[in-house]
């Protein structure tokens, strides 16, 4: 049986389906006979023991590799042993409620109470309580635990969607591919899959229902085809296709270690986008010129609490030290949208991508912003740190962000803590309103980095996560290219650096256009560096400028893509 989806991270994988859907259990109020009370109390103690064993195993497993995450499970064990909570559950059972309802209602009471606490550290514990409650109810329902941190060999994950925290904790040794029902080319699943080199396909409706756990699957994330329960002939063909893809990659990889230059030796800097610096990213650091995007939200998402100034300082310092003097472009916290922190509850929004995210949110939560800015500034003495603000929409946003930065600097001075006063400050260009005002924006900052993922989304009013509308969300939309050209000219006129750090910067079809615009900094997922270096070597700087002119004169995505593919193919034939 065959299915079709959109390729979001290229490659070919052969493996077995591993369906992943976090269990949702709904409990309603029911009672038991008085004669069943004693037995139910015993059942509760058994249940607690099983949950304890699960938590202990999880804690032990993570202790060696990730002690930070291990702490989460230690805290869950403590909650499970909380005397007041236990008393509340036992009282409910004594009142002849079912065990399920006793758990549900008691946890709800405690969660309500905690969520009202003034101290954010206490209210943040509600997410953990919820987690413990879900664990108990899941064990009761007889459903085995599932997470992505430990996968069976050759697993192809099948899920409706994956949260950034799911993908961050993924078992990279055993995962072969990812298939999701939703999520577009620049969803975070796509970005992480590409950075880990995991083939991924999205936009496969009802994948979780149709692709059964354990069944053999071929996924071709070059064509978007998924073959479920393949025949031996199909398996043979897929193995051949996989081998030839690997060979092609091998050829591209020869470019990896070379500098990125046009055929007439004009340099274009290539950078990498990182979350937490992974082993793979560290391995590739010698072959790139800079870190163009350090998505600091991963540090927050990987933690069970709001990272302290000290923890952040250590993390930023670590990246700066490992980068060996290369520029590290640290983006301040970008949460909201699809990125949530379990310990930091925010009001529910109808349209989170148009809501209080990134810089907007940081400006609202002064303490949170100040902590990060102080940590980043303190780290600036350990390398070449550039700080940039995401989701800037207006000149007033820039002014407010700069004021917050200034306040952080003054507070460090007061505390006699050193920082580099010359730290470069920039903005991401990802909201069209600020792209239009590029000339004015450039006066306030040292550099700009174009976030094409969000810029395309906001310019074309098409959700980057929604696989149903990929035809509206396309890298080659002429309006985006013209707007990027405008931004690049306005920043260049004032001698300010401009780079691209959205996924388009690592797309071999579009990277040459940016170089033609005069953009000399492109930051991307590690898996794309070799291909970008290869394509850049095909053209001279003059040819790139001419290619850009031809592209900007075209008015449809199809024409632009066809033109670029033809130009690249012509060069490759030579
Ligand atoms: C972007 O929007 O292009 C970008 C790089 O940021 P993110 O993908 O993290 O939103
Ligand atoms: Mg963005």
PDB file of N, CA, C and O in Angstrom, residues 47-57 76-78 80-81 135 139:
ATOM      1  N   UNK A  47      -0.516   0.322  42.399  1.00  0.00           N
ATOM      2  CA  UNK A  47      -0.340   1.256  41.295  1.00  0.00           C
ATOM      3  C   UNK A  47       0.840   2.198  41.570  1.00  0.00           C
ATOM      4  O   UNK A  47       1.672   2.450  40.697  1.00  0.00           O
ATOM      5  N   UNK A  48       0.901   2.666  42.804  1.00  0.00           N
ATOM      6  CA  UNK A  48       1.981   3.571  43.176  1.00  0.00           C
ATOM      7  C   UNK A  48       3.343   2.891  43.009  1.00  0.00           C
ATOM      8  O   UNK A  48       4.287   3.482  42.495  1.00  0.00           O
ATOM      9  N   UNK A  49       3.379   1.619  43.421  1.00  0.00           N
ATOM     10  CA  UNK A  49       4.654   0.881  43.302  1.00  0.00           C
ATOM     11  C   UNK A  49       5.090   0.760  41.843  1.00  0.00           C
ATOM     12  O   UNK A  49       6.242   0.981  41.488  1.00  0.00           O
ATOM     13  N   UNK A  50       4.121   0.440  40.966  1.00  0.00           N
ATOM     14  CA  UNK A  50       4.460   0.297  39.534  1.00  0.00           C
ATOM     15  C   UNK A  50       4.967   1.625  38.976  1.00  0.00           C
ATOM     16  O   UNK A  50       5.962   1.666  38.250  1.00  0.00           O
ATOM     17  N   UNK A  51       4.263   2.706  39.328  1.00  0.00           N
ATOM     18  CA  UNK A  51       4.668   4.027  38.825  1.00  0.00           C
ATOM     19  C   UNK A  51       6.069   4.378  39.320  1.00  0.00           C
ATOM     20  O   UNK A  51       6.903   4.898  38.584  1.00  0.00           O
ATOM     21  N   UNK A  52       6.319   4.039  40.612  1.00  0.00           N
ATOM     22  CA  UNK A  52       7.639   4.310  41.194  1.00  0.00           C
ATOM     23  C   UNK A  52       8.726   3.589  40.420  1.00  0.00           C
ATOM     24  O   UNK A  52       9.790   4.145  40.132  1.00  0.00           O
ATOM     25  N   UNK A  53       8.444   2.314  40.081  1.00  0.00           N
ATOM     26  CA  UNK A  53       9.445   1.527  39.347  1.00  0.00           C
ATOM     27  C   UNK A  53       9.737   2.160  37.985  1.00  0.00           C
ATOM     28  O   UNK A  53      10.885   2.275  37.569  1.00  0.00           O
ATOM     29  N   UNK A  54       8.672   2.570  37.303  1.00  0.00           N
ATOM     30  CA  UNK A  54       8.858   3.214  35.986  1.00  0.00           C
ATOM     31  C   UNK A  54       9.745   4.445  36.117  1.00  0.00           C
ATOM     32  O   UNK A  54      10.685   4.652  35.346  1.00  0.00           O
ATOM     33  N   UNK A  55       9.413   5.269  37.123  1.00  0.00           N
ATOM     34  CA  UNK A  55      10.153   6.525  37.301  1.00  0.00           C
ATOM     35  C   UNK A  55      11.621   6.271  37.658  1.00  0.00           C
ATOM     36  O   UNK A  55      12.519   6.939  37.153  1.00  0.00           O
ATOM     37  N   UNK A  56      11.822   5.261  38.507  1.00  0.00           N
ATOM     38  CA  UNK A  56      13.183   4.932  38.912  1.00  0.00           C
ATOM     39  C   UNK A  56      14.009   4.489  37.701  1.00  0.00           C
ATOM     40  O   UNK A  56      15.150   4.902  37.509  1.00  0.00           O
ATOM     41  N   UNK A  57      13.392   3.661  36.869  1.00  0.00           N
ATOM     42  CA  UNK A  57      14.098   3.180  35.667  1.00  0.00           C
ATOM     43  C   UNK A  57      14.470   4.353  34.757  1.00  0.00           C
ATOM     44  O   UNK A  57      15.583   4.446  34.261  1.00  0.00           O
ATOM     45  N   UNK A  76       9.304  13.804  40.196  1.00  0.00           N
ATOM     46  CA  UNK A  76       8.025  13.099  40.052  1.00  0.00           C
ATOM     47  C   UNK A  76       7.870  12.027  41.134  1.00  0.00           C
ATOM     48  O   UNK A  76       6.772  11.794  41.642  1.00  0.00           O
ATOM     49  N   UNK A  77       8.970  11.393  41.474  1.00  0.00           N
ATOM     50  CA  UNK A  77       8.915  10.363  42.540  1.00  0.00           C
ATOM     51  C   UNK A  77       8.495  11.012  43.861  1.00  0.00           C
ATOM     52  O   UNK A  77       7.676  10.471  44.600  1.00  0.00           O
ATOM     53  N   UNK A  78       9.079  12.174  44.096  1.00  0.00           N
ATOM     54  CA  UNK A  78       8.728  12.887  45.349  1.00  0.00           C
ATOM     55  C   UNK A  78       7.247  13.216  45.380  1.00  0.00           C
ATOM     56  O   UNK A  78       6.577  13.071  46.404  1.00  0.00           O
ATOM     57  N   UNK A  80       4.857  11.669  43.949  1.00  0.00           N
ATOM     58  CA  UNK A  80       4.096  10.439  44.134  1.00  0.00           C
ATOM     59  C   UNK A  80       4.081  10.030  45.610  1.00  0.00           C
ATOM     60  O   UNK A  80       3.174   9.343  46.069  1.00  0.00           O
ATOM     61  N   UNK A  81       5.092  10.459  46.337  1.00  0.00           N
ATOM     62  CA  UNK A  81       5.175  10.094  47.756  1.00  0.00           C
ATOM     63  C   UNK A  81       4.609  11.162  48.675  1.00  0.00           C
ATOM     64  O   UNK A  81       4.634  10.999  49.889  1.00  0.00           O
ATOM     65  N   UNK A 135       0.620   9.539  34.227  1.00  0.00           N
ATOM     66  CA  UNK A 135       1.338   8.258  34.346  1.00  0.00           C
ATOM     67  C   UNK A 135       0.482   7.236  35.093  1.00  0.00           C
ATOM     68  O   UNK A 135       0.316   6.092  34.658  1.00  0.00           O
ATOM     69  N   UNK A 139      -1.071   3.811  33.443  1.00  0.00           N
ATOM     70  CA  UNK A 139      -0.776   2.454  33.944  1.00  0.00           C
ATOM     71  C   UNK A 139      -2.095   1.728  34.212  1.00  0.00           C
ATOM     72  O   UNK A 139      -2.271   0.565  33.861  1.00  0.00           O
TER      73      UNK A 139
END
